[in-house]
CSV table of C-alpha atoms and ligand atoms in Angstrom, one decimal:
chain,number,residue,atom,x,y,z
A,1,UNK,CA,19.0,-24.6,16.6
A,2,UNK,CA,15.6,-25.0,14.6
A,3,UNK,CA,15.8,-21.7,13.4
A,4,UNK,CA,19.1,-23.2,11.6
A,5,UNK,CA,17.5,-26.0,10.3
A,6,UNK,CA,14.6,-23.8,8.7
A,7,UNK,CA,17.3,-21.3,7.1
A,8,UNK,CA,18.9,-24.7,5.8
A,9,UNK,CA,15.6,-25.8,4.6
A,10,UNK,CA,15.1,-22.4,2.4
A,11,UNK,CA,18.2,-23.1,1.2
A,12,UNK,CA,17.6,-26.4,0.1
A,13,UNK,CA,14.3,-25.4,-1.3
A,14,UNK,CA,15.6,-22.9,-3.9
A,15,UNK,CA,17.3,-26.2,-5.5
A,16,UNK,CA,14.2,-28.6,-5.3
A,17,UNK,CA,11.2,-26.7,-6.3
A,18,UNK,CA,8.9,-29.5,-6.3
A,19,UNK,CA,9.3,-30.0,-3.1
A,20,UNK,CA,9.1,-26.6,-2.0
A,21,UNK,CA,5.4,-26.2,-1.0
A,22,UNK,CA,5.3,-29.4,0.8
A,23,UNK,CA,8.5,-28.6,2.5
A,24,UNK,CA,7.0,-25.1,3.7
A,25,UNK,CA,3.9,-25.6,5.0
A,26,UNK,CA,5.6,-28.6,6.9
A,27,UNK,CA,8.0,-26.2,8.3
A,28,UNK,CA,5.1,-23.9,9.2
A,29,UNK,CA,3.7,-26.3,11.6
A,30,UNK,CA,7.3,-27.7,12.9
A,31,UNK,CA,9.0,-24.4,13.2
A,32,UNK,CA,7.3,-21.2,13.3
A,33,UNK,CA,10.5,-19.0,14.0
A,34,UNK,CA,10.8,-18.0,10.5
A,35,UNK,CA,7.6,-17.8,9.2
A,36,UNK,CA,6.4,-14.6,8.9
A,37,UNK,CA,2.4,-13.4,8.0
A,38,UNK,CA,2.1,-10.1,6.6
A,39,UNK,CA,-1.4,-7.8,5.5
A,40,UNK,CA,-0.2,-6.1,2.2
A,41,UNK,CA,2.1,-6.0,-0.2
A,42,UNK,CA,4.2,-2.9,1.3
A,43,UNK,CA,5.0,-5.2,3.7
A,44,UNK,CA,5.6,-8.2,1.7
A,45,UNK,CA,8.2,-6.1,0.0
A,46,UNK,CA,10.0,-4.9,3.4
A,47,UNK,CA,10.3,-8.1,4.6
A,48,UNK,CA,11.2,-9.5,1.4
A,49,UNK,CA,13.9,-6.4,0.4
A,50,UNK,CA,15.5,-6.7,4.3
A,51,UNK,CA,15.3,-10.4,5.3
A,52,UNK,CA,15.9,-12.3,1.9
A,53,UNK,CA,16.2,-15.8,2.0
A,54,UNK,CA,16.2,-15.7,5.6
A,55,UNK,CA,12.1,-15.9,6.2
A,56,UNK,CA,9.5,-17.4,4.4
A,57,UNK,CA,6.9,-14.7,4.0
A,58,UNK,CA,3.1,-15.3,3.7
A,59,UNK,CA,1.1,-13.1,1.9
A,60,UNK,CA,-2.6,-14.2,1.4
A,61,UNK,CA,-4.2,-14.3,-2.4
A,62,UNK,CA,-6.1,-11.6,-1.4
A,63,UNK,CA,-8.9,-10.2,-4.7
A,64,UNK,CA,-9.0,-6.5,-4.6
A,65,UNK,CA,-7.5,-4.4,-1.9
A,66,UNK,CA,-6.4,-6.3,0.9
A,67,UNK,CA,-7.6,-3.4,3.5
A,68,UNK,CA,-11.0,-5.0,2.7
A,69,UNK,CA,-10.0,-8.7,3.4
A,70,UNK,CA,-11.1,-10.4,6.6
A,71,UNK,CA,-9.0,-14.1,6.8
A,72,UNK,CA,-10.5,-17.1,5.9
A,73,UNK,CA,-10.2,-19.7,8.7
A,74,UNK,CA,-7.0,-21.7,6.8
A,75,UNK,CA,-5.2,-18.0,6.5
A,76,UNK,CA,-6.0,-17.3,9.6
A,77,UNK,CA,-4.4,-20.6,10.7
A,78,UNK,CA,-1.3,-19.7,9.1
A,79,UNK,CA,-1.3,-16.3,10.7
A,80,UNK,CA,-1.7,-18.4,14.1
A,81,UNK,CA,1.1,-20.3,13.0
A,82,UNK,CA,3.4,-17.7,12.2
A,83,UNK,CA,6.4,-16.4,14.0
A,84,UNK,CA,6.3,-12.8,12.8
A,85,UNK,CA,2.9,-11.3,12.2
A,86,UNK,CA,3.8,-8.4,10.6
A,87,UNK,CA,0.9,-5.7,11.1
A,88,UNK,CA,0.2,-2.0,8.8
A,89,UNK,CA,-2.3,-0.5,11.9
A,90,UNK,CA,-3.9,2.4,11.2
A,91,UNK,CA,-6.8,0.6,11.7
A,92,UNK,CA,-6.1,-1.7,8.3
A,93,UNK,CA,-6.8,-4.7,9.3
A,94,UNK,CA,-10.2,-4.5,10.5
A,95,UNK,CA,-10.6,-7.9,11.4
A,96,UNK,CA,-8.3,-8.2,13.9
A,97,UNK,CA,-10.9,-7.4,17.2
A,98,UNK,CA,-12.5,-10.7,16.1
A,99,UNK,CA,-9.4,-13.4,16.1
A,100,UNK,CA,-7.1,-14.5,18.4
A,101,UNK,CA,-3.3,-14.1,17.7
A,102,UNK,CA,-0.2,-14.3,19.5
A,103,UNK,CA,0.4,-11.3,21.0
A,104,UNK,CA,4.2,-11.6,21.5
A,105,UNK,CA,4.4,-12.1,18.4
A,106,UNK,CA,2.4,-9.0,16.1
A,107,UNK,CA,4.2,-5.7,15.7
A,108,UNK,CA,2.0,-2.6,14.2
A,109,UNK,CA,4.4,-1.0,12.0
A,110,UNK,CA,2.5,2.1,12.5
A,111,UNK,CA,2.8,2.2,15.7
A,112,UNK,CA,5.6,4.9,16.0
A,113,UNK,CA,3.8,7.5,14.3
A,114,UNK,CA,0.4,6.2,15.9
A,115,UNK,CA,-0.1,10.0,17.3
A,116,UNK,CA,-0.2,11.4,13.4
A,117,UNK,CA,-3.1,9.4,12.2
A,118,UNK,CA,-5.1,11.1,10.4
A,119,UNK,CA,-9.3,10.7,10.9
A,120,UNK,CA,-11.0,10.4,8.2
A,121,UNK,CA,-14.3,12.5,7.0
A,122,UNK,CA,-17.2,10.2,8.2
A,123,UNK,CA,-18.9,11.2,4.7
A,124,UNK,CA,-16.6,9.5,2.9
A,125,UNK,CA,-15.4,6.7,4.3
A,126,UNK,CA,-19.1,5.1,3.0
A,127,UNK,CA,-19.5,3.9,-0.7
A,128,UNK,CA,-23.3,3.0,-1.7
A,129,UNK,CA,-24.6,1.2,-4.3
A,130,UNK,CA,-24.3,-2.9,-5.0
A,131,UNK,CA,-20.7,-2.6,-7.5
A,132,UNK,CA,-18.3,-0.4,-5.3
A,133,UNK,CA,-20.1,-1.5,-1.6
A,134,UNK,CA,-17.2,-1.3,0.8
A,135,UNK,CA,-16.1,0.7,3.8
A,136,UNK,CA,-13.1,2.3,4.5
A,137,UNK,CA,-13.5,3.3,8.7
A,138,UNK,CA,-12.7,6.2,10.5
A,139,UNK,CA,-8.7,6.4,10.1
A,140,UNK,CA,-6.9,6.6,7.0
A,141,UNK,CA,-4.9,3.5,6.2
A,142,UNK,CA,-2.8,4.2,3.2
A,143,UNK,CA,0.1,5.1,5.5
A,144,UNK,CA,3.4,4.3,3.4
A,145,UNK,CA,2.2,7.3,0.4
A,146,UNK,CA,4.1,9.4,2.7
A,147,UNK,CA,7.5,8.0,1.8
A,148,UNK,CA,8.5,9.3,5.6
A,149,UNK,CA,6.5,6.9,7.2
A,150,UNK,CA,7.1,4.1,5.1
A,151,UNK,CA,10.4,4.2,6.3
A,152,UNK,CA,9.5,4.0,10.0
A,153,UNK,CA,7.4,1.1,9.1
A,154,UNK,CA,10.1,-0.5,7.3
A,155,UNK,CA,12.4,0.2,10.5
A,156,UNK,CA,10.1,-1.6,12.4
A,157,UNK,CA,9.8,-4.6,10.1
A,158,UNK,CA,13.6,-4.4,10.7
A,159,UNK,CA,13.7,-4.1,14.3
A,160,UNK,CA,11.0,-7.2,14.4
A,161,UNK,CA,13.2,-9.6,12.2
A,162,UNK,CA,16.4,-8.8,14.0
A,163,UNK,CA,14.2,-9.9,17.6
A,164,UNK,CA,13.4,-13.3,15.9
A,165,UNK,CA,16.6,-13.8,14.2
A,166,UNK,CA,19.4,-11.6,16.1
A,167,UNK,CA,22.0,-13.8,14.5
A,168,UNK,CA,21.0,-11.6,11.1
A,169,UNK,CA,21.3,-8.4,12.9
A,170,UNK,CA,24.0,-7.1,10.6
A,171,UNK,CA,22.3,-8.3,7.4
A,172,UNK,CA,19.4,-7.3,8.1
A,173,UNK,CA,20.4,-3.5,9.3
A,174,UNK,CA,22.7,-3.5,5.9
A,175,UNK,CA,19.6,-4.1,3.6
A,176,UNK,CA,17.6,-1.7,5.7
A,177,UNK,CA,20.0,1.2,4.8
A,178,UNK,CA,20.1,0.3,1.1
A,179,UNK,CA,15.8,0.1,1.2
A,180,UNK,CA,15.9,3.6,3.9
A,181,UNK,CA,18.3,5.2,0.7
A,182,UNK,CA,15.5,4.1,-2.4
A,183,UNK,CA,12.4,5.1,0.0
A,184,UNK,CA,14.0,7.9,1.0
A,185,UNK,CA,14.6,8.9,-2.6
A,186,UNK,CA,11.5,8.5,-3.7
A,187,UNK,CA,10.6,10.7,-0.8
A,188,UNK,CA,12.6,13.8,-1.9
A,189,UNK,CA,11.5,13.6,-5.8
A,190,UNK,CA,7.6,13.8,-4.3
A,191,UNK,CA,8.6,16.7,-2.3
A,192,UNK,CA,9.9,18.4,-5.2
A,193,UNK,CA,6.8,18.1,-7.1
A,194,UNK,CA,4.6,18.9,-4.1
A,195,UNK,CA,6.3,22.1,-3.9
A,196,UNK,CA,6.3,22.5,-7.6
A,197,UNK,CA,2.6,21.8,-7.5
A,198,UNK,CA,1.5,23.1,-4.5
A,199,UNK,CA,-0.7,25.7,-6.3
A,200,UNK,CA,-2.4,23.5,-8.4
A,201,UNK,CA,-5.7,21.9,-8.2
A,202,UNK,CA,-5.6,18.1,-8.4
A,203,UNK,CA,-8.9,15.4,-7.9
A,204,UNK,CA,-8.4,12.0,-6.1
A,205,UNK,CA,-10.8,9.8,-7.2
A,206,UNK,CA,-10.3,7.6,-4.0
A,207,UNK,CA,-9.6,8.3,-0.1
A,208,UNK,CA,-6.6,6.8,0.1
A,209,UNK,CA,-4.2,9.7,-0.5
A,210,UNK,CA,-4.4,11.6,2.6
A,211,UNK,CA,-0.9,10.6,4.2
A,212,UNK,CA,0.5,11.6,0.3
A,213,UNK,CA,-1.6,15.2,0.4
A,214,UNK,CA,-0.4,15.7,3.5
A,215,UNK,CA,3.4,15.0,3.1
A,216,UNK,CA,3.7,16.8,0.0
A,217,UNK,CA,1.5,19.2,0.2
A,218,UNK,CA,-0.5,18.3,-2.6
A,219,UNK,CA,-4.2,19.7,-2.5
A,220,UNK,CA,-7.5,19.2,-3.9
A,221,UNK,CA,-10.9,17.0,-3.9
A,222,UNK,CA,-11.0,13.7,-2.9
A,223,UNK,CA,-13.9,11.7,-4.7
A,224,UNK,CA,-15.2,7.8,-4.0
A,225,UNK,CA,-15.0,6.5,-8.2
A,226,UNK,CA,-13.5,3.4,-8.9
A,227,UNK,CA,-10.9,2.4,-12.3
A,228,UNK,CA,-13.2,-0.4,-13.4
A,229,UNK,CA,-16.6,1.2,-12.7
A,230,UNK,CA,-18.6,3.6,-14.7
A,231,UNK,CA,-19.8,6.6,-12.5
A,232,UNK,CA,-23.3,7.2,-12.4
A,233,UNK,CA,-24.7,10.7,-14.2
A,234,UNK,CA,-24.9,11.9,-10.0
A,235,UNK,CA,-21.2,11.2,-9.8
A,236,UNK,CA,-20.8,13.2,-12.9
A,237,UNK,CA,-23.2,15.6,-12.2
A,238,UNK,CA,-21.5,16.2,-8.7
A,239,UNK,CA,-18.1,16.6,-10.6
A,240,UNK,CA,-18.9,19.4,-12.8
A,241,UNK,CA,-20.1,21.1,-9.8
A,242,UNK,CA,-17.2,20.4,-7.9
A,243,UNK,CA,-14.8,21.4,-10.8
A,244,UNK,CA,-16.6,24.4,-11.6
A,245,UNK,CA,-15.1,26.2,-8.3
A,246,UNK,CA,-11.9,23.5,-8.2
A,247,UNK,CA,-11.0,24.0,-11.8
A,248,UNK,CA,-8.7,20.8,-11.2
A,249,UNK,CA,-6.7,19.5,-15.0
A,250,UNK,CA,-6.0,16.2,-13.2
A,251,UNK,CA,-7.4,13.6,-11.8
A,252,UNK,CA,-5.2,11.1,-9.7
A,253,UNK,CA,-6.5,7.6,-9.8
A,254,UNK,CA,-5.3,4.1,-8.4
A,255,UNK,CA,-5.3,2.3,-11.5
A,256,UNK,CA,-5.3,3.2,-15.5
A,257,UNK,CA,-9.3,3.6,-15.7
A,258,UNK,CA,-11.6,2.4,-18.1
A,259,UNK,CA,-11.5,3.8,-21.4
A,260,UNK,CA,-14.9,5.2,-21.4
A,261,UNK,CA,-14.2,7.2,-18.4
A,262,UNK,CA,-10.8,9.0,-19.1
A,263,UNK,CA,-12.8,9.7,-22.7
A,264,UNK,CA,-15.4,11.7,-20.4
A,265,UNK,CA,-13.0,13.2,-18.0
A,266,UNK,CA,-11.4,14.9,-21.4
A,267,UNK,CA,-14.3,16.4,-22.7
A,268,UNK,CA,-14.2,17.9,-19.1
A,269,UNK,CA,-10.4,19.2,-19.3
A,270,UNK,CA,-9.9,16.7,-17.0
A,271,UNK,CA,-6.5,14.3,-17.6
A,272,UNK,CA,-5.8,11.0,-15.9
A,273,UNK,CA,-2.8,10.5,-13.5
A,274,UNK,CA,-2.2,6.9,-12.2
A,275,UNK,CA,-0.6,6.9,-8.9
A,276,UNK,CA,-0.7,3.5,-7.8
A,277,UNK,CA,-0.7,2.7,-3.9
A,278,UNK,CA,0.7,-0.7,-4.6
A,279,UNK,CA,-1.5,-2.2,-1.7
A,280,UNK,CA,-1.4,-5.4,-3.0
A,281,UNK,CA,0.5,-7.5,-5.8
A,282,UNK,CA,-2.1,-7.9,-8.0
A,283,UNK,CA,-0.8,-6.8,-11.6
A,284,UNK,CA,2.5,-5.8,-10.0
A,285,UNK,CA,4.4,-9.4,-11.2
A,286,UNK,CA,6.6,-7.4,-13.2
A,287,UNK,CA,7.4,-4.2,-11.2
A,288,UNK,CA,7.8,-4.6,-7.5
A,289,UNK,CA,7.4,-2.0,-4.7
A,290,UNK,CA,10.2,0.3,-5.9
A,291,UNK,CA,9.6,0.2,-9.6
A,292,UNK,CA,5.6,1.0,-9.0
A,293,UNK,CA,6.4,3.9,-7.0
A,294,UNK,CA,8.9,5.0,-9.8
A,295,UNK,CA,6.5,4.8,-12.4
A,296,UNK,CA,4.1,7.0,-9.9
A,297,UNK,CA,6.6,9.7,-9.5
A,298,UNK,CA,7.3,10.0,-13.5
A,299,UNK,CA,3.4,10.1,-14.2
A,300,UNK,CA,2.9,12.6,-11.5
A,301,UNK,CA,5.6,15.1,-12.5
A,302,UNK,CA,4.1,14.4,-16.0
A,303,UNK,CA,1.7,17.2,-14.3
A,304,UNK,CA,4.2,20.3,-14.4
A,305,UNK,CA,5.8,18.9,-17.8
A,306,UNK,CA,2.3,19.5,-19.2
A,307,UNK,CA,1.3,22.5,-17.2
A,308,UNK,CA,4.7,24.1,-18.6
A,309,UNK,CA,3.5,23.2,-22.3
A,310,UNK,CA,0.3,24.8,-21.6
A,311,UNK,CA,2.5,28.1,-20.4
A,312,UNK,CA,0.4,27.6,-17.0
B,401,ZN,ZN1,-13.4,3.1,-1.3
C-alpha cells in the first residue's frame, strides 16, 4: 500500500514544485520502496527511460567522473535509505568495500557479463603528477561503450524495478523494448564503422575505451591526457614516438579539448574526435544519454567521411 501512496506522491509533486524537495526527502525516510540510488549517469538514464514517474531517482552532484567519487556520509545515507541501489560493477564503484549497504537491495548490472571483464594494463591504470592524480584499478569500468552490454545492464535495471514494483511489470518491460531498440541501434551504426575502420590507426587519449575497442573492433594507442590539461613536452615527446610507428590521423578524446591542444595535435596530422562516455550529467542538460551517443557516432564516422576526401 505505501508504495501507492509514494507513486501518488510523485504524482502530486509534478503539480506543486515547491514542495517537491521537501516532500522527497520525507518520502525517503517514510518509504524507501521507490527510491532508487544510482552511481552514473548511464544508469540515471535507464532508470529514468524504463521506470518514469514511477521512482524517484537519486543521482549524487558528483564533480568530474563519478568512477572517482567515494560518498560523502549524507549521500551515503541516502544510498542507505534507498530501495533500489542500482550498481555499474566492474569494479566502478570503488568505495563500496568500505560502507555498509543493504544487500537485498543492490543489483551489479554488470553482473551478467561479469566473466568478460576486461583487466586493465597495470601501467596505465596510474596517472602522476598533482593536476590529473587519479587511479583507475585493475578492471576496466566503462562497460556500456559496448552498446551490447549496455543493454544487459539496462535489462537488469529492468528486471530490478519490476522485483520492487511487480505491479509495473508491463510498463516497465514496454519501455525496456523501446530503450533495447535505440541502444541497440546505436550498437549496429558502431559496428559499421568498426568494420569500416578496422584498418585504421586511431589514439585514445584516455583508458576508458576498452569495452568500445573491443566490440567494434576499433584499434590503436591508448594514452592517459586529459581535455582541460596541457600535456607536458614528455607527453608530447612520447607521442611523436608513439605516432611515428602508429601513424594514427585521429585522436579520440572524452571531451572537446582545449584549444591549445587540438592546435598542436594538427601541426602533428593529428585531428580531434570527441566521443563522449556520458559518465555523468555534467554539461549533458541539453542532450541526454541517447542524443550524446548520437552525436558520438556522427563525429566518429566523421573519420571515413574525411579519410574518403583524402582518397585514403
Ligand atoms: Zn584517468
Amino acid at each position: 500500500m505505501k508504495r501507492y501512496i509514494a507513486v501518488l506522491l510523485v504524482f502530486l509533486m509534478g503539480a506543486c514544485s515547491e514542495v517537491e524537495q521537501e516532500t522527497s526527502s520525507e518520502k525517503a525516510n517514510t518509504d524507501t520502496s521507490v527510491f532508487v540510488a544510482v552511481t552514473n549517469y548511464p544508469l540515471q538514464y535507464f532508470v529514468t527511460r524504463i521506470a518514469g514517474d514511477s521512482v524517484i531517482t537519486y543521482f549524487p552532484e558528483i564533480e568530474g567522473d563519478p568512477v572517482f567519487w567515494k560518498p560523502s556520509s549524507k549521500e551515503l545515507q541516502a544510498f542507505q535509505q534507498a530501495g533500489l541501489i542500482v550498481l555499474n560493477g566492474a569494479s566502478y564503484e570503488s568505495w563500496l568495500p568500505y560502507v555498509t549497504l543493504p544487500e537485498d537491495k543492490m543489483v551489479n548490472t554488470s553482473y551478467s557479463f561479469s566473466n568478460q571483464l576486461i583487466r586493465e594494463d597495470q601501467a596505465l591504470v596510474h596517472k602522476h603528477g598533482p593536476e590529473g592524480e587519479h587511479e583507475h584499478g585493475v578492471t576496466a569500468f566503462t562497460t556500456w561503450l559496448d552498446l551490447q552490454q549496455a543493454i544487459q545492464q539496462a535489462a537488469a535495471v529492468k528486471d530490478a524495478l519490476i522485483k520492487v514494483l511487480p505491479d509495473k511489470a508491463g510498463l516497465f518491460d514496454k519501455n525496456f523494448t523501446t530503450l533495447q531498440k535505440e541502444l541497440l541501434s546505436l550498437d549496429q551504426r558502431l559496428r559499421s564503422i568498426g568494420d569500416r575502420l578496422q584498418h585504421t590507426p586511431l589514439l585514445f587519449s584516455h583508458p576508458v575505451y576498452q569495452y568500445f575497442q573491443r566490440r567494434y573492433g576499433f584499434s590503436g594507442h591508448v594514452l592517459h591526457w586529459e581535455p582541460d590539461i596541457m600535456p607536458d613536452e614528455g607527453q608530447w615527446q612520447e607521442l611523436t614516438q608513439l605516432n611515428g610507428e602508429l601513424k594514427a590521423q585521429w585522436m579520440i578524446w572524452e571531451d572537446q579539448p582545449l584549444t591549445d591542444i587540438t592546435r598542436r595535435l594538427e601541426t602533428l596530422n593529428i585531428h580531434t574526435v570527441v566521443f563522449n562516455p556520458a559518465s555523468n550529467r555534467n554539461g549533458n542538460e541539453k542532450q541526454d544519454f541517447i542524443a550524446v551517443m548520437n552525436t558520438n557516432v556522427a563525429n566518429l564516422s566523421a573519420i571515413g567521411r574525411n579519410n574518403l576526401e583524402a582518397g585514403k
